C-alpha positions as YAML, in Angstrom:
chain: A
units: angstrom
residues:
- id: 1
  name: UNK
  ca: [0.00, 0.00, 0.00]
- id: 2
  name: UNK
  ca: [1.53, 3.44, -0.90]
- id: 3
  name: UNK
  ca: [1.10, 6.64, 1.13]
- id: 4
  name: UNK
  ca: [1.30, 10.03, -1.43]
- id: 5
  name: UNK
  ca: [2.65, 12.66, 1.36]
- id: 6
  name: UNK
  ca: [0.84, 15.54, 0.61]
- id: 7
  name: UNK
  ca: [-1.64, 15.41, 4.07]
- id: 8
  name: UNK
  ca: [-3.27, 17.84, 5.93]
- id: 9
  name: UNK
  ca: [-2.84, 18.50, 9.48]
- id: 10
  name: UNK
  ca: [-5.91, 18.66, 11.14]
- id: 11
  name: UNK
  ca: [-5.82, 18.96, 15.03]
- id: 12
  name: UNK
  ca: [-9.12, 17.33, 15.41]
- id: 13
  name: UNK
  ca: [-7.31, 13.89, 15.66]
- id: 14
  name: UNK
  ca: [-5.41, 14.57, 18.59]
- id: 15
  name: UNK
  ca: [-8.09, 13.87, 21.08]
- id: 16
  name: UNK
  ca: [-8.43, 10.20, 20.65]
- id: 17
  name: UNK
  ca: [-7.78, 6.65, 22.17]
- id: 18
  name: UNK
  ca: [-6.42, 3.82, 19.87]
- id: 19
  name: UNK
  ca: [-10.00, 2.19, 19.34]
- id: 20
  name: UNK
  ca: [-10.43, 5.54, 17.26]
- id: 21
  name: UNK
  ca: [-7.36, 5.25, 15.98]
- id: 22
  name: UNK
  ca: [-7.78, 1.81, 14.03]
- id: 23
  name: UNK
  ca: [-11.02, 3.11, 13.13]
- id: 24
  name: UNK
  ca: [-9.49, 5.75, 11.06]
- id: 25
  name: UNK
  ca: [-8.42, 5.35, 7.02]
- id: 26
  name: UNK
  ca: [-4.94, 4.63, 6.50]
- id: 27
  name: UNK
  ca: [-4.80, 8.22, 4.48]
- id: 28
  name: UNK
  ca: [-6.38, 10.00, 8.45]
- id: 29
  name: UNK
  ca: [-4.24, 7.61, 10.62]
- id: 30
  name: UNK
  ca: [-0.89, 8.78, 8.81]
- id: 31
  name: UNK
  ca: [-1.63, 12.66, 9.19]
- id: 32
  name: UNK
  ca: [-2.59, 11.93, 12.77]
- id: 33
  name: UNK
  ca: [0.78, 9.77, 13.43]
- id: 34
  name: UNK
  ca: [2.61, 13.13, 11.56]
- id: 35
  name: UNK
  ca: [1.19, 15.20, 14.20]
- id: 36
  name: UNK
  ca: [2.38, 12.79, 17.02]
- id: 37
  name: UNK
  ca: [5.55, 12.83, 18.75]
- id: 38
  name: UNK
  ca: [8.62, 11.06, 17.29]
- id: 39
  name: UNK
  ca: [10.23, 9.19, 20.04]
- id: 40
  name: UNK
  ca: [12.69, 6.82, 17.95]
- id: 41
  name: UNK
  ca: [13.25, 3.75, 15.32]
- id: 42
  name: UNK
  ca: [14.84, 1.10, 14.26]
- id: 43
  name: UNK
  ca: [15.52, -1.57, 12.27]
- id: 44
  name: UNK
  ca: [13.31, -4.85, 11.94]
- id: 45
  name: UNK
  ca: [13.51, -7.52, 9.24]
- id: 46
  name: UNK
  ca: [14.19, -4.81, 6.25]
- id: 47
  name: UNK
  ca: [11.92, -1.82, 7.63]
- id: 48
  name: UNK
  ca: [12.86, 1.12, 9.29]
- id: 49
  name: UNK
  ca: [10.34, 0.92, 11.98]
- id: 50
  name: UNK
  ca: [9.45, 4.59, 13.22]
- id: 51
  name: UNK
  ca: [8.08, 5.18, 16.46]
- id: 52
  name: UNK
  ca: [5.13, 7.98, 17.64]
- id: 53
  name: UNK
  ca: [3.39, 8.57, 20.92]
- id: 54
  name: UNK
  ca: [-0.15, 9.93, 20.02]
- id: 55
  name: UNK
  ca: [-2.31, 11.12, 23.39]
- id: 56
  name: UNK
  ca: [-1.96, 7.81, 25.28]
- id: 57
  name: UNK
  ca: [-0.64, 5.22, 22.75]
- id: 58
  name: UNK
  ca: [1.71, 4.64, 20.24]
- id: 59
  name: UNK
  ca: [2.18, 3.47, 16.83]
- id: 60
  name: UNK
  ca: [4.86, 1.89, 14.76]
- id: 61
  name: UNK
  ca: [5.18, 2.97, 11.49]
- id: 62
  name: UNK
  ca: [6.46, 0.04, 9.00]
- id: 63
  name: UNK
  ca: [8.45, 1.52, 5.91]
- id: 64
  name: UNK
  ca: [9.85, 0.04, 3.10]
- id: 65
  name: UNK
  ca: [12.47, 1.75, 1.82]
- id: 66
  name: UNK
  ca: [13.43, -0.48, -1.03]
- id: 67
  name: UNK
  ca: [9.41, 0.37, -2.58]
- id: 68
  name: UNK
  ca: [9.14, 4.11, -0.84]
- id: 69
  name: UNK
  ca: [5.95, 2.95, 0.50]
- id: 70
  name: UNK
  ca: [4.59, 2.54, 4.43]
- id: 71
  name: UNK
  ca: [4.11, -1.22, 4.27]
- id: 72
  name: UNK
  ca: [2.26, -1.14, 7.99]
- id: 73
  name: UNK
  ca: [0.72, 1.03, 10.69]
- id: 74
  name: UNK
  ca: [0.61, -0.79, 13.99]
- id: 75
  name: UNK
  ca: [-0.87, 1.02, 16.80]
- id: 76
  name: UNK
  ca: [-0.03, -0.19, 20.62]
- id: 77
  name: UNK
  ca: [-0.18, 0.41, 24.13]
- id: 78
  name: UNK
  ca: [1.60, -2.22, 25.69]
- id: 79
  name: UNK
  ca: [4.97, -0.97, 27.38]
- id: 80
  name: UNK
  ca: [6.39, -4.21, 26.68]
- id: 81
  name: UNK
  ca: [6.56, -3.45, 22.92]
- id: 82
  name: UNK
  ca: [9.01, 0.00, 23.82]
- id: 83
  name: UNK
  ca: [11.44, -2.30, 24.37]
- id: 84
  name: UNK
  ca: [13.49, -2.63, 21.24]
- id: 85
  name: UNK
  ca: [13.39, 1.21, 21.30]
- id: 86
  name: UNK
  ca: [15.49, 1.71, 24.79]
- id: 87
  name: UNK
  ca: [18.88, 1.03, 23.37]
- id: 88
  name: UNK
  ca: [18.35, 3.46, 20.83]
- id: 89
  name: UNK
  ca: [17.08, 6.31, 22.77]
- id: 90
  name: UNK
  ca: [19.41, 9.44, 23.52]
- id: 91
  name: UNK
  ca: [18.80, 10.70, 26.53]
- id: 92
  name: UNK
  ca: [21.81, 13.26, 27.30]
- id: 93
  name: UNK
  ca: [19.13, 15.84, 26.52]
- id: 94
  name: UNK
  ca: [17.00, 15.01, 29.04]
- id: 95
  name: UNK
  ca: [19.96, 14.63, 31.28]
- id: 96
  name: UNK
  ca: [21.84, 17.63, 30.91]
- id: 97
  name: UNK
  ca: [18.57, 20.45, 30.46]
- id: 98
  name: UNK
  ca: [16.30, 19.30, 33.70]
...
């Protein structure tokens, strides 16, 4: 499935839980994840796997680079599922401006 970035930012979104979320079109669930916070990626079998934190969940954001294309959109809440994302955060900002 390819994603044409030309999206709208429409604030409306940002007062939702994930059941709304997976509701949402593939075309409204990728301008909502672009008005999320980025909090890392990585890696994972071929896809650079993006991270967001959207109101009280997050969502991984599967994308083939080889096709230019997000391949998947997976929306979680589960803390358990950060976990490939701690070695790869930096947190000397954190550190050294509180």
């Amino acid at each position: 499935m390819k994603i044409i970035q030309s999206f709208s930012i429409n604030r409306g979104y940002m007062d939702m839980n994930i059941y709304q979320f997976i509701e949402l079109s593939t075309e409204e669930q990728v301008n909502t994840i672009w008005q999320g916070t980025f909090v890392g990626n990585r890696n994972y079998k071929g896809f650079n796997v993006v991270l967001y934190s959207i109101e009280n969940f997050f969502v991984e954001v599967f994308y083939n680079q080889t096709e230019n294309a997000i391949s998947q959109i997976r929306p979680f809440k589960s803390m358990t599922r950060l976990m490939p994302y701690i070695e790869t955060l930096d947190l000397t900002e954190l550190l050294y401006n509180s």
